[in-house]
Tab-separated table of C-alpha atoms in Angstrom:
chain	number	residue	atom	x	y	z
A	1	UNK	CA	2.669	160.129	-32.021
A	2	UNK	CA	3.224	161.382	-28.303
A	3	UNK	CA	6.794	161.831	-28.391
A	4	UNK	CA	6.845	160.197	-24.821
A	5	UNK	CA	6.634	156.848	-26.761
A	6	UNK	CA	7.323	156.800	-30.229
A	7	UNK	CA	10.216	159.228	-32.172
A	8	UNK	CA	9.192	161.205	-35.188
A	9	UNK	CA	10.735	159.569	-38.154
A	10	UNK	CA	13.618	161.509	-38.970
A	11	UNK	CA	14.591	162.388	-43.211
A	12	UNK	CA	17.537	160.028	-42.716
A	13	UNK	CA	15.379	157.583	-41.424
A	14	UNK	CA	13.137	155.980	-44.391
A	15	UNK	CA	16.619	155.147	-46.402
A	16	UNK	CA	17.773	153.687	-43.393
A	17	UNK	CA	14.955	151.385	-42.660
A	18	UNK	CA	15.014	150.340	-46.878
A	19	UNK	CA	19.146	149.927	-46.176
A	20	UNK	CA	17.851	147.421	-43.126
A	21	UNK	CA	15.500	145.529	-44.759
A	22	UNK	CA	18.037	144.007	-47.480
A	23	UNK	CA	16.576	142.002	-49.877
A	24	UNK	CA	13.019	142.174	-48.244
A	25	UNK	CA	10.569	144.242	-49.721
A	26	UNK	CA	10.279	147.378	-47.438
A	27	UNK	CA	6.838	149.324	-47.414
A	28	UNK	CA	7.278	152.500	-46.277
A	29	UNK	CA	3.532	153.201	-45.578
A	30	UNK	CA	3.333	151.253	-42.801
A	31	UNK	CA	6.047	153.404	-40.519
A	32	UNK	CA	4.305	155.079	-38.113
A	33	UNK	CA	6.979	156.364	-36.103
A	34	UNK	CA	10.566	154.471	-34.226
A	35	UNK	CA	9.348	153.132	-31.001
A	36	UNK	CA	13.173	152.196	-30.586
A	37	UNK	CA	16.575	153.716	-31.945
A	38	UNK	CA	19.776	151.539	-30.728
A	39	UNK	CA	22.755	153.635	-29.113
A	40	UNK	CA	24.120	154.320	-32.917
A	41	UNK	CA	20.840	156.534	-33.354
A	42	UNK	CA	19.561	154.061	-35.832
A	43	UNK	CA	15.588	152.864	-35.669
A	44	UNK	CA	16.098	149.586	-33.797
A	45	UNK	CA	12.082	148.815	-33.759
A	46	UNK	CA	9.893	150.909	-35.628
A	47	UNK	CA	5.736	151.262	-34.765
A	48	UNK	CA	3.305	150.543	-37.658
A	49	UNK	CA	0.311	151.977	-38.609
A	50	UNK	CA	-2.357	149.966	-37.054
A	51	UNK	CA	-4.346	149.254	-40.500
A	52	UNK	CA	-2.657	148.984	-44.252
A	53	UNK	CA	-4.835	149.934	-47.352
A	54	UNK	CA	-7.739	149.854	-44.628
A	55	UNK	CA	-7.198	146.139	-43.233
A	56	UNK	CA	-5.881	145.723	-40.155
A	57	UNK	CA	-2.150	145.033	-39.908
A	58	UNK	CA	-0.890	142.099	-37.594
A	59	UNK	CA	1.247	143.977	-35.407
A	60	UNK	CA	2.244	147.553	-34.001
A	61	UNK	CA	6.036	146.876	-33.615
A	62	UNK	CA	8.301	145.916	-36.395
A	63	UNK	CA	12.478	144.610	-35.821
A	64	UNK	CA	13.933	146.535	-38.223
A	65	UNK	CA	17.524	146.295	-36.628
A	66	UNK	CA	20.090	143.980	-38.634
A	67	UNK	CA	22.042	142.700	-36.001
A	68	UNK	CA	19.113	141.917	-34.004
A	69	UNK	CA	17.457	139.829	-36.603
A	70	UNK	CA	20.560	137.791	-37.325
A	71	UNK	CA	20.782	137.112	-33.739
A	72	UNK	CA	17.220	135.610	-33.141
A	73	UNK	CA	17.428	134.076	-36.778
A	74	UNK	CA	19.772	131.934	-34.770
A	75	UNK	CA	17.585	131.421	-31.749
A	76	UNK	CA	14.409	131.019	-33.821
A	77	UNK	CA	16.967	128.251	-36.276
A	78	UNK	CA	17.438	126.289	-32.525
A	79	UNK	CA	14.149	125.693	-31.275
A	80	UNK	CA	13.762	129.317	-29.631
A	81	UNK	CA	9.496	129.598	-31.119
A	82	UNK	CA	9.493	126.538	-28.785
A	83	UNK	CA	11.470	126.951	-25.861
A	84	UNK	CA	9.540	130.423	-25.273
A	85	UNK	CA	6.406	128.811	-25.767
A	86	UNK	CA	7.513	126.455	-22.900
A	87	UNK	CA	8.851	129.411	-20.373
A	88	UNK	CA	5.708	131.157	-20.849
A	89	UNK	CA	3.384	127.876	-20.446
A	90	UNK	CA	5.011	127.582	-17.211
A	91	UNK	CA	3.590	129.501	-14.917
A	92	UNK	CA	3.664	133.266	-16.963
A	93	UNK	CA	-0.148	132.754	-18.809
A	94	UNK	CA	-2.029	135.512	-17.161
A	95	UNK	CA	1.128	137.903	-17.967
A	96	UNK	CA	0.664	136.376	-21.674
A	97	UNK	CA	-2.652	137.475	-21.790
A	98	UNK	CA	-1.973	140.932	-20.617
A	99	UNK	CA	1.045	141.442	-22.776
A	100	UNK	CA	-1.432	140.660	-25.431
A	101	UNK	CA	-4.167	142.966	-24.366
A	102	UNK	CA	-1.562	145.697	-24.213
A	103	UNK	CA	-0.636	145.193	-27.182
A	104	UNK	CA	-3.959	145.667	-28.503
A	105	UNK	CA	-4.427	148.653	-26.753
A	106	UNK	CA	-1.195	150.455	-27.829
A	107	UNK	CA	-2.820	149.273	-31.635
A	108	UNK	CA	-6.086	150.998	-30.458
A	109	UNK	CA	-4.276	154.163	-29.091
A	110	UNK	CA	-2.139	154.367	-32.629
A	111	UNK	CA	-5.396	154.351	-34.317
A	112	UNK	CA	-6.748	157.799	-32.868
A	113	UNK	CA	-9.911	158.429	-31.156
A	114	UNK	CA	-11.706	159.560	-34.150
A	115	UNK	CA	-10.434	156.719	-37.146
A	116	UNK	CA	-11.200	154.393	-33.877
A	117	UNK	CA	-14.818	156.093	-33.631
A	118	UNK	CA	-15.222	155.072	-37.556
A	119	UNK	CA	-13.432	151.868	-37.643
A	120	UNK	CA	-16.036	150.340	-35.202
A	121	UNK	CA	-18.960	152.178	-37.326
A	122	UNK	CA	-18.130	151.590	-40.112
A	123	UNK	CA	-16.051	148.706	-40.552
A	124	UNK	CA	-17.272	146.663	-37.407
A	125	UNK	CA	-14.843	142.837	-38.521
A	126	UNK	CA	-11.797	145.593	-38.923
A	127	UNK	CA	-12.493	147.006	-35.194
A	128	UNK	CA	-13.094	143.596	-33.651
A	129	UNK	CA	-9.954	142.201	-35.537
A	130	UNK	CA	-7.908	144.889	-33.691
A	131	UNK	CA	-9.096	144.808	-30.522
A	132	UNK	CA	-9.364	141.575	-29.935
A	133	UNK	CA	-6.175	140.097	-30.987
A	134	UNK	CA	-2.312	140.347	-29.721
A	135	UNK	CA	1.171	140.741	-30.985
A	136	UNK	CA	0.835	139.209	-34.716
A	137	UNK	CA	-2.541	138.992	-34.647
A	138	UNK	CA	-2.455	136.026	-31.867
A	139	UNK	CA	-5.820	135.696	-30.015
A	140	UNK	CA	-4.991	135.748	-26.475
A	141	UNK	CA	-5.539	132.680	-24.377
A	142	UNK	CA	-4.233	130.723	-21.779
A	143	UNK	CA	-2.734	127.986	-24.425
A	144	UNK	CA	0.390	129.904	-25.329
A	145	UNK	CA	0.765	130.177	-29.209
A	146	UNK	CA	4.055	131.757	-29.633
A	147	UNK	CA	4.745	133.364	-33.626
A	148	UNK	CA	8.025	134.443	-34.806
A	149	UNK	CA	10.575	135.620	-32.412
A	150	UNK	CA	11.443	138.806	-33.859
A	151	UNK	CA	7.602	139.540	-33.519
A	152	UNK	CA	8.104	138.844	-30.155
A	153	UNK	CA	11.412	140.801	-29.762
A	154	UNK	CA	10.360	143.943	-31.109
A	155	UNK	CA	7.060	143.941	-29.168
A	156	UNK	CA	9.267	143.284	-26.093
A	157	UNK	CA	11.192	146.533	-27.253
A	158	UNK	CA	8.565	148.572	-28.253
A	159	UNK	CA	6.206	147.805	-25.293
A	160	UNK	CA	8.965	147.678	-22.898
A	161	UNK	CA	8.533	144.366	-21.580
A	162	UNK	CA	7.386	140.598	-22.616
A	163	UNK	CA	6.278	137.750	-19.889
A	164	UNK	CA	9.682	135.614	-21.412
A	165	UNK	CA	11.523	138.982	-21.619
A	166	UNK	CA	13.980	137.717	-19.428
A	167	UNK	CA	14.483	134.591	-21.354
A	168	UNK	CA	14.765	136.146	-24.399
A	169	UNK	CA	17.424	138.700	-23.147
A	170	UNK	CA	19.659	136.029	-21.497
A	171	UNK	CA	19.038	134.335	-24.872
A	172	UNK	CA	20.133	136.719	-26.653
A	173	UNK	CA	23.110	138.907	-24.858
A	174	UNK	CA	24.007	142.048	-26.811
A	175	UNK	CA	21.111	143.985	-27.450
A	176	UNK	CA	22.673	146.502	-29.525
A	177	UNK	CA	25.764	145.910	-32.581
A	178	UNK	CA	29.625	147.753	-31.191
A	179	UNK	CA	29.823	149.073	-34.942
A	180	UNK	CA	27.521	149.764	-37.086
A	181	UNK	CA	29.489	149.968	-40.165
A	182	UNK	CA	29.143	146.926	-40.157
A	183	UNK	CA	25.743	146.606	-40.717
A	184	UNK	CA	23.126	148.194	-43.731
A	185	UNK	CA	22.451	150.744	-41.286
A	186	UNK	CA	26.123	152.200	-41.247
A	187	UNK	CA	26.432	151.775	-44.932
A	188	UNK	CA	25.184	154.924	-47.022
């Protein structure tokens, strides 16, 4: 990964990320690199590998930060899928769609020119799959279909900005946790 977007994984890192996931089931295969670390130094967003066991995978940037994901749990538990929906049907549609086609790109540019070369030889529903579809594997149009919030948060980290960015920020104050003791990721 260029380091000019992404950070190498570091060896602390993988424990880290299974520490953050809790009780989830954390696949380690997918970790491309950390698109984000929070102030702490711990991966905050991480950026996936654009295909898994050869399929594509739904999106490039994963919320792998704890305090984060409790945080928009809360948003998402109010209505937040909604309300976004709403700020971005207002006006923000043609910055929907290009947040999307970024998105796809950024997938495209993770893939490499040369697994992008065979992809679209060899695997032509795979290719189109990628290309054509947006954070979470939305298709892009002008009727705004908003997925999970942390989706939408960590592509709004790892991209470095999201047409309800603004929204979601206000929504959501503190970006980062004061001590992350706290937290899995402070806990060896």
């Amino acid at each position: 990964m260029p380091p000019v977007f992404f950070d190498a994984l570091l060896p602390g890192d993988l424990p880290v990320l299974k520490r953050q996931s809790g009780s989830r089931y954390f696949d380690p295969t997918i970790v491309a690199a950390v698109s984000r670390r929070c102030r702490h130094g711990f991966p905050q967003v991480i950026a996936c590998c654009p295909l898994r066991d050869g399929r594509p995978f739904p999106t490039i940037f994963w919320l792998t930060c704890p305090f984060l994901s409790r945080a928009i749990d809360t948003l998402e538990s109010s209505g937040g899928v909604r309300e976004m929906g709403e700020v971005i049907s207002c006006g923000k549609e043609e910055e929907w769609l290009l947040f999307n086609r970024v998105h796809s790109l950024a997938r495209v540019f993770l893939l490499g020119p040369e697994m992008a070369k065979r992809l679209m030889e060899e695997d032509p529903p795979a290719w189109d799959a990628l290309v054509s579809t947006g954070a979470g594997g939305i298709r892009p149009k002008k009727d705004v279909s908003v997925k999970c919030l942390h989706l939408q948060a960590a592509s709004m980290i790892g991209l470095g900005w999201h047409p309800a960015g603004d929204w979601l920020m206000e929504r959501l104050g503190e970006m980062e946790c004061r001590d992350p003791g706290v937290w899995p990721c402070g806990q060896a």
